[in-house]
GROMACS .gro file of C-alpha atoms in nm:
model
  319
    1UNK     CA    1  13.972   7.406  -1.380
    2UNK     CA    2  13.934   7.080  -1.577
    3UNK     CA    3  14.167   6.962  -1.851
    4UNK     CA    4  14.108   6.713  -2.133
    5UNK     CA    5  14.215   6.414  -1.923
    6UNK     CA    6  13.971   6.506  -1.647
    7UNK     CA    7  13.684   6.527  -1.895
    8UNK     CA    8  13.776   6.194  -2.053
    9UNK     CA    9  13.766   6.028  -1.712
   10UNK     CA   10  13.431   6.184  -1.624
   11UNK     CA   11  13.276   6.071  -1.953
   12UNK     CA   12  13.402   5.715  -1.896
   13UNK     CA   13  13.315   5.678  -1.528
   14UNK     CA   14  12.998   5.890  -1.490
   15UNK     CA   15  12.785   5.833  -1.803
   16UNK     CA   16  12.471   5.933  -1.613
   17UNK     CA   17  12.623   6.276  -1.540
   18UNK     CA   18  12.845   6.356  -1.841
   19UNK     CA   19  12.769   6.288  -2.209
   20UNK     CA   20  12.890   6.383  -2.557
   21UNK     CA   21  12.649   6.599  -2.757
   22UNK     CA   22  12.647   6.649  -3.134
   23UNK     CA   23  12.819   6.959  -3.266
   24UNK     CA   24  12.537   7.159  -3.428
   25UNK     CA   25  12.712   7.475  -3.551
   26UNK     CA   26  12.609   7.594  -3.897
   27UNK     CA   27  12.961   7.558  -4.036
   28UNK     CA   28  13.016   7.202  -3.916
   29UNK     CA   29  13.062   7.034  -4.250
   30UNK     CA   30  13.398   6.891  -4.149
   31UNK     CA   31  13.386   6.510  -4.158
   32UNK     CA   32  13.550   6.476  -3.816
   33UNK     CA   33  13.221   6.570  -3.646
   34UNK     CA   34  13.076   6.230  -3.739
   35UNK     CA   35  13.314   6.090  -3.478
   36UNK     CA   36  13.346   6.384  -3.238
   37UNK     CA   37  13.107   6.587  -3.029
   38UNK     CA   38  13.107   6.837  -2.745
   39UNK     CA   39  13.129   6.714  -2.384
   40UNK     CA   40  12.841   6.827  -2.166
   41UNK     CA   41  12.728   6.807  -1.806
   42UNK     CA   42  12.367   6.700  -1.745
   43UNK     CA   43  12.187   6.955  -1.529
   44UNK     CA   44  11.840   6.796  -1.519
   45UNK     CA   45  11.787   6.451  -1.666
   46UNK     CA   46  11.407   6.483  -1.668
   47UNK     CA   47  11.401   6.802  -1.872
   48UNK     CA   48  11.710   6.704  -2.075
   49UNK     CA   49  11.885   7.020  -1.962
   50UNK     CA   50  12.261   7.015  -2.004
   51UNK     CA   51  12.558   7.252  -2.011
   52UNK     CA   52  12.833   7.231  -2.276
   53UNK     CA   53  13.186   7.222  -2.134
   54UNK     CA   54  13.353   7.491  -2.344
   55UNK     CA   55  13.694   7.450  -2.499
   56UNK     CA   56  13.688   7.075  -2.566
   57UNK     CA   57  13.573   6.810  -2.815
   58UNK     CA   58  13.537   6.438  -2.734
   59UNK     CA   59  13.512   6.115  -2.927
   60UNK     CA   60  13.161   5.972  -2.918
   61UNK     CA   61  13.281   5.612  -2.884
   62UNK     CA   62  13.593   5.620  -2.666
   63UNK     CA   63  13.540   5.964  -2.498
   64UNK     CA   64  13.900   6.071  -2.565
   65UNK     CA   65  13.894   6.451  -2.528
   66UNK     CA   66  14.093   6.721  -2.713
   67UNK     CA   67  14.120   7.096  -2.682
   68UNK     CA   68  13.887   7.266  -2.930
   69UNK     CA   69  13.788   7.632  -2.968
   70UNK     CA   70  13.574   7.752  -3.254
   71UNK     CA   71  13.593   8.089  -3.425
   72UNK     CA   72  13.861   8.280  -3.614
   73UNK     CA   73  14.094   8.279  -3.314
   74UNK     CA   74  14.016   7.921  -3.215
   75UNK     CA   75  14.221   7.606  -3.247
   76UNK     CA   76  14.022   7.477  -3.543
   77UNK     CA   77  13.959   7.111  -3.621
   78UNK     CA   78  14.307   7.016  -3.741
   79UNK     CA   79  14.391   6.819  -3.426
   80UNK     CA   80  14.054   6.641  -3.462
   81UNK     CA   81  14.088   6.555  -3.830
   82UNK     CA   82  14.443   6.429  -3.771
   83UNK     CA   83  14.313   6.172  -3.524
   84UNK     CA   84  14.305   5.809  -3.647
   85UNK     CA   85  13.932   5.769  -3.589
   86UNK     CA   86  13.856   6.063  -3.818
   87UNK     CA   87  14.066   5.920  -4.101
   88UNK     CA   88  13.883   5.588  -4.104
   89UNK     CA   89  13.620   5.530  -4.369
   90UNK     CA   90  13.273   5.587  -4.234
   91UNK     CA   91  13.152   5.284  -4.425
   92UNK     CA   92  13.395   5.047  -4.251
   93UNK     CA   93  13.287   4.684  -4.212
   94UNK     CA   94  13.072   4.581  -3.914
   95UNK     CA   95  13.204   4.381  -3.620
   96UNK     CA   96  13.035   4.068  -3.755
   97UNK     CA   97  13.214   4.111  -4.085
   98UNK     CA   98  13.548   4.159  -3.913
   99UNK     CA   99  13.528   3.848  -3.692
  100UNK     CA  100  13.347   3.620  -3.935
  101UNK     CA  101  13.472   3.264  -3.941
  102UNK     CA  102  13.775   3.197  -4.155
  103UNK     CA  103  13.783   2.902  -4.394
  104UNK     CA  104  14.100   2.694  -4.410
  105UNK     CA  105  14.260   2.636  -4.748
  106UNK     CA  106  14.249   2.292  -4.910
  107UNK     CA  107  14.627   2.255  -4.879
  108UNK     CA  108  14.629   2.320  -4.506
  109UNK     CA  109  14.321   2.106  -4.450
  110UNK     CA  110  14.486   1.814  -4.631
  111UNK     CA  111  14.795   1.863  -4.415
  112UNK     CA  112  14.581   1.841  -4.102
  113UNK     CA  113  14.400   1.529  -4.226
  114UNK     CA  114  14.732   1.362  -4.309
  115UNK     CA  115  14.869   1.430  -3.960
  116UNK     CA  116  14.556   1.281  -3.798
  117UNK     CA  117  14.562   0.979  -4.032
  118UNK     CA  118  14.927   0.910  -3.949
  119UNK     CA  119  14.854   0.944  -3.577
  120UNK     CA  120  14.568   0.692  -3.597
  121UNK     CA  121  14.767   0.447  -3.810
  122UNK     CA  122  15.103   0.459  -3.630
  123UNK     CA  123  14.966   0.468  -3.273
  124UNK     CA  124  14.667   0.239  -3.339
  125UNK     CA  125  14.410   0.502  -3.244
  126UNK     CA  126  14.042   0.461  -3.344
  127UNK     CA  127  13.935   0.676  -3.637
  128UNK     CA  128  13.644   0.829  -3.446
  129UNK     CA  129  13.884   0.981  -3.189
  130UNK     CA  130  13.887   1.292  -3.408
  131UNK     CA  131  13.515   1.332  -3.328
  132UNK     CA  132  13.565   1.291  -2.954
  133UNK     CA  133  13.426   1.597  -2.767
  134UNK     CA  134  13.740   1.618  -2.555
  135UNK     CA  135  13.966   1.625  -2.861
  136UNK     CA  136  13.754   1.901  -3.013
  137UNK     CA  137  13.770   2.107  -2.692
  138UNK     CA  138  14.150   2.074  -2.678
  139UNK     CA  139  14.179   2.180  -3.042
  140UNK     CA  140  13.960   2.485  -2.979
  141UNK     CA  141  14.168   2.586  -2.675
  142UNK     CA  142  14.485   2.570  -2.885
  143UNK     CA  143  14.323   2.784  -3.156
  144UNK     CA  144  14.212   3.039  -2.898
  145UNK     CA  145  14.563   3.054  -2.749
  146UNK     CA  146  14.702   3.113  -3.098
  147UNK     CA  147  14.453   3.395  -3.159
  148UNK     CA  148  14.546   3.572  -2.833
  149UNK     CA  149  14.913   3.596  -2.933
  150UNK     CA  150  14.849   3.750  -3.274
  151UNK     CA  151  15.009   3.652  -3.600
  152UNK     CA  152  15.316   3.452  -3.505
  153UNK     CA  153  15.553   3.309  -3.768
  154UNK     CA  154  15.480   2.950  -3.870
  155UNK     CA  155  15.686   2.708  -3.659
  156UNK     CA  156  15.785   2.978  -3.409
  157UNK     CA  157  15.590   2.814  -3.127
  158UNK     CA  158  15.650   2.442  -3.073
  159UNK     CA  159  15.368   2.211  -2.962
  160UNK     CA  160  15.599   2.057  -2.703
  161UNK     CA  161  15.619   2.396  -2.532
  162UNK     CA  162  15.241   2.417  -2.494
  163UNK     CA  163  15.119   2.061  -2.433
  164UNK     CA  164  15.167   1.934  -2.075
  165UNK     CA  165  15.348   1.610  -1.991
  166UNK     CA  166  15.175   1.303  -1.846
  167UNK     CA  167  15.279   1.380  -1.487
  168UNK     CA  168  15.140   1.732  -1.514
  169UNK     CA  169  14.806   1.595  -1.635
  170UNK     CA  170  14.806   1.338  -1.354
  171UNK     CA  171  14.868   1.602  -1.087
  172UNK     CA  172  14.604   1.830  -1.236
  173UNK     CA  173  14.347   1.549  -1.238
  174UNK     CA  174  14.416   1.491  -0.869
  175UNK     CA  175  14.368   1.862  -0.801
  176UNK     CA  176  14.047   1.879  -1.004
  177UNK     CA  177  13.919   1.564  -0.831
  178UNK     CA  178  13.974   1.730  -0.494
  179UNK     CA  179  13.791   2.041  -0.608
  180UNK     CA  180  13.501   1.832  -0.743
  181UNK     CA  181  13.477   1.630  -0.421
  182UNK     CA  182  13.466   1.952  -0.221
  183UNK     CA  183  13.187   2.088  -0.441
  184UNK     CA  184  12.990   1.763  -0.412
  185UNK     CA  185  13.035   1.763  -0.034
  186UNK     CA  186  12.905   2.120  -0.017
  187UNK     CA  187  12.601   2.033  -0.227
  188UNK     CA  188  12.528   1.720  -0.023
  189UNK     CA  189  12.555   1.917   0.300
  190UNK     CA  190  12.314   2.179   0.167
  191UNK     CA  191  12.071   1.909   0.048
  192UNK     CA  192  12.092   1.739   0.388
  193UNK     CA  193  12.019   2.067   0.565
  194UNK     CA  194  11.706   2.104   0.352
  195UNK     CA  195  11.599   1.747   0.423
  196UNK     CA  196  11.632   1.648   0.058
  197UNK     CA  197  11.908   1.388   0.095
  198UNK     CA  198  11.859   1.011   0.082
  199UNK     CA  199  12.122   0.736   0.080
  200UNK     CA  200  12.090   0.413  -0.119
  201UNK     CA  201  12.361   0.150  -0.053
  202UNK     CA  202  12.490  -0.040  -0.355
  203UNK     CA  203  12.382  -0.394  -0.267
  204UNK     CA  204  12.359  -0.513  -0.625
  205UNK     CA  205  12.719  -0.516  -0.747
  206UNK     CA  206  12.957  -0.530  -0.450
  207UNK     CA  207  13.032  -0.900  -0.385
  208UNK     CA  208  13.167  -0.835  -0.034
  209UNK     CA  209  12.857  -0.639   0.068
  210UNK     CA  210  12.633  -0.911  -0.073
  211UNK     CA  211  12.820  -1.179   0.119
  212UNK     CA  212  12.806  -0.987   0.447
  213UNK     CA  213  12.454  -0.845   0.436
  214UNK     CA  214  12.248  -1.101   0.243
  215UNK     CA  215  12.291  -1.426   0.432
  216UNK     CA  216  12.075  -1.681   0.251
  217UNK     CA  217  12.019  -1.954   0.508
  218UNK     CA  218  11.779  -2.185   0.323
  219UNK     CA  219  11.624  -2.248  -0.015
  220UNK     CA  220  11.302  -2.067   0.075
  221UNK     CA  221  11.463  -1.730   0.139
  222UNK     CA  222  11.692  -1.771  -0.161
  223UNK     CA  223  11.402  -1.831  -0.397
  224UNK     CA  224  11.205  -1.549  -0.234
  225UNK     CA  225  11.466  -1.315  -0.379
  226UNK     CA  226  11.322  -1.408  -0.718
  227UNK     CA  227  11.002  -1.221  -0.633
  228UNK     CA  228  10.916  -0.997  -0.933
  229UNK     CA  229  10.974  -0.681  -0.728
  230UNK     CA  230  11.335  -0.795  -0.674
  231UNK     CA  231  11.391  -0.989  -0.993
  232UNK     CA  232  11.316  -0.694  -1.228
  233UNK     CA  233  11.565  -0.454  -1.063
  234UNK     CA  234  11.427  -0.172  -1.274
  235UNK     CA  235  11.658   0.087  -1.121
  236UNK     CA  236  11.970  -0.120  -1.192
  237UNK     CA  237  12.186  -0.120  -1.501
  238UNK     CA  238  12.213  -0.430  -1.720
  239UNK     CA  239  12.554  -0.509  -1.570
  240UNK     CA  240  12.415  -0.478  -1.217
  241UNK     CA  241  12.124  -0.708  -1.303
  242UNK     CA  242  12.357  -0.967  -1.453
  243UNK     CA  243  12.593  -0.967  -1.155
  244UNK     CA  244  12.302  -0.993  -0.909
  245UNK     CA  245  12.144  -1.284  -1.096
  246UNK     CA  246  12.479  -1.466  -1.109
  247UNK     CA  247  12.526  -1.415  -0.738
  248UNK     CA  248  12.178  -1.549  -0.651
  249UNK     CA  249  12.224  -1.843  -0.886
  250UNK     CA  250  12.553  -1.928  -0.717
  251UNK     CA  251  12.398  -1.912  -0.371
  252UNK     CA  252  12.103  -2.129  -0.478
  253UNK     CA  253  12.336  -2.392  -0.613
  254UNK     CA  254  12.540  -2.383  -0.291
  255UNK     CA  255  12.230  -2.427  -0.078
  256UNK     CA  256  12.110  -2.716  -0.291
  257UNK     CA  257  12.446  -2.889  -0.254
  258UNK     CA  258  12.453  -2.834   0.122
  259UNK     CA  259  12.102  -2.978   0.154
  260UNK     CA  260  12.204  -3.290  -0.035
  261UNK     CA  261  12.518  -3.348   0.171
  262UNK     CA  262  12.515  -3.636   0.414
  263UNK     CA  263  12.651  -3.421   0.693
  264UNK     CA  264  12.337  -3.212   0.713
  265UNK     CA  265  12.104  -3.511   0.721
  266UNK     CA  266  12.228  -3.601   1.072
  267UNK     CA  267  12.182  -3.254   1.221
  268UNK     CA  268  11.892  -3.173   1.454
  269UNK     CA  269  11.882  -2.792   1.410
  270UNK     CA  270  11.563  -2.621   1.287
  271UNK     CA  271  11.729  -2.499   0.967
  272UNK     CA  272  11.857  -2.847   0.890
  273UNK     CA  273  11.513  -2.996   0.956
  274UNK     CA  274  11.358  -2.757   0.701
  275UNK     CA  275  11.627  -2.845   0.452
  276UNK     CA  276  11.576  -3.220   0.499
  277UNK     CA  277  11.200  -3.176   0.459
  278UNK     CA  278  11.254  -2.977   0.141
  279UNK     CA  279  11.490  -3.246   0.009
  280UNK     CA  280  11.250  -3.529   0.094
  281UNK     CA  281  10.961  -3.371  -0.099
  282UNK     CA  282  11.174  -3.352  -0.416
  283UNK     CA  283  11.383  -3.667  -0.370
  284UNK     CA  284  11.268  -3.819  -0.697
  285UNK     CA  285  11.386  -3.526  -0.915
  286UNK     CA  286  11.741  -3.426  -1.005
  287UNK     CA  287  11.859  -3.101  -0.837
  288UNK     CA  288  11.852  -2.899  -1.160
  289UNK     CA  289  11.501  -3.011  -1.255
  290UNK     CA  290  11.379  -2.957  -0.900
  291UNK     CA  291  11.508  -2.602  -0.895
  292UNK     CA  292  11.368  -2.520  -1.237
  293UNK     CA  293  11.026  -2.659  -1.142
  294UNK     CA  294  11.020  -2.462  -0.818
  295UNK     CA  295  11.121  -2.134  -0.983
  296UNK     CA  296  10.868  -2.189  -1.264
  297UNK     CA  297  10.579  -2.235  -1.019
  298UNK     CA  298  10.700  -1.944  -0.807
  299UNK     CA  299  10.703  -1.705  -1.102
  300UNK     CA  300  10.349  -1.810  -1.200
  301UNK     CA  301  10.222  -1.750  -0.848
  302UNK     CA  302   9.982  -1.451  -0.832
  303UNK     CA  303  10.107  -1.246  -0.537
  304UNK     CA  304   9.821  -1.001  -0.576
  305UNK     CA  305   9.572  -1.261  -0.447
  306UNK     CA  306   9.748  -1.295  -0.111
  307UNK     CA  307   9.637  -1.096   0.191
  308UNK     CA  308   9.987  -1.006   0.297
  309UNK     CA  309  10.291  -0.842   0.147
  310UNK     CA  310  10.514  -1.118   0.283
  311UNK     CA  311  10.734  -1.234  -0.004
  312UNK     CA  312  10.747  -1.581   0.156
  313UNK     CA  313  10.372  -1.630   0.119
  314UNK     CA  314  10.417  -1.867  -0.173
  315UNK     CA  315  10.639  -2.099   0.031
  316UNK     CA  316  10.396  -2.098   0.323
  317UNK     CA  317  10.121  -2.223   0.093
  318UNK     CA  318  10.347  -2.512  -0.010
  319UNK     CA  319  10.422  -2.620   0.347
   0.00000   0.00000   0.00000
């Protein structure tokens, strides 16, 4: 035989099988029946057939069940009307009204502004730090922690007891970095398994990689790097473009100086022969003017009229 606790558990765990039905007796004017009903077992869901479990009454919201027997020799509704839910006003405020946002008083808001102003002034912090998304997130977390612990006396909880120290933050960053790297590795592995992964080495900004992988042997190949498809670097950031241009400019100047050196003029290698020929054709112009003139004509060259995609085509036409 079931007791009130058994019925409460069935109503909470098997809502498709047990429900609370309205109490429809003629003499049911007692206000407690707006909150209570009679527990019932569903016999046939399609035909809405059910069987009332006699001897009990249950809360419609929380399914808490009490002993209840009607009639002159019954228990009556006293134990139901004495329950807290029955004593609450039926016209109680809605959930939205209960949890609506609170507005801070002017006094407390001024106190907060003063503390932020002193922080910025004494520690030389930028004023817009108060609008930083990270600062806002931290403030919201602290407010949520405060809400979870109820109404605590002012000053009872010290900020020093909540905020972590620098070493704790450092260790946590290392832990989070490891977690993030693991997640990235998992995603990259999955993308590689699907054939969706492509690698692009950073040849624009790393000086060591540029030195080792882009060996500019003569002025022709150096200037060929100024081809519009390379010079624009549309996929690079402004900093990457600037660093690349500085690097190429430095290598061009170095090549020009090596060509003009007397040591190279006595060499019989093929590269040195090309360099001497290049120098002879521009002997009458200063190095800076010669380079500017060459780059100017190169940039005006219409690569679309050539029959090849060779970026050295311009220099072959000048041979």
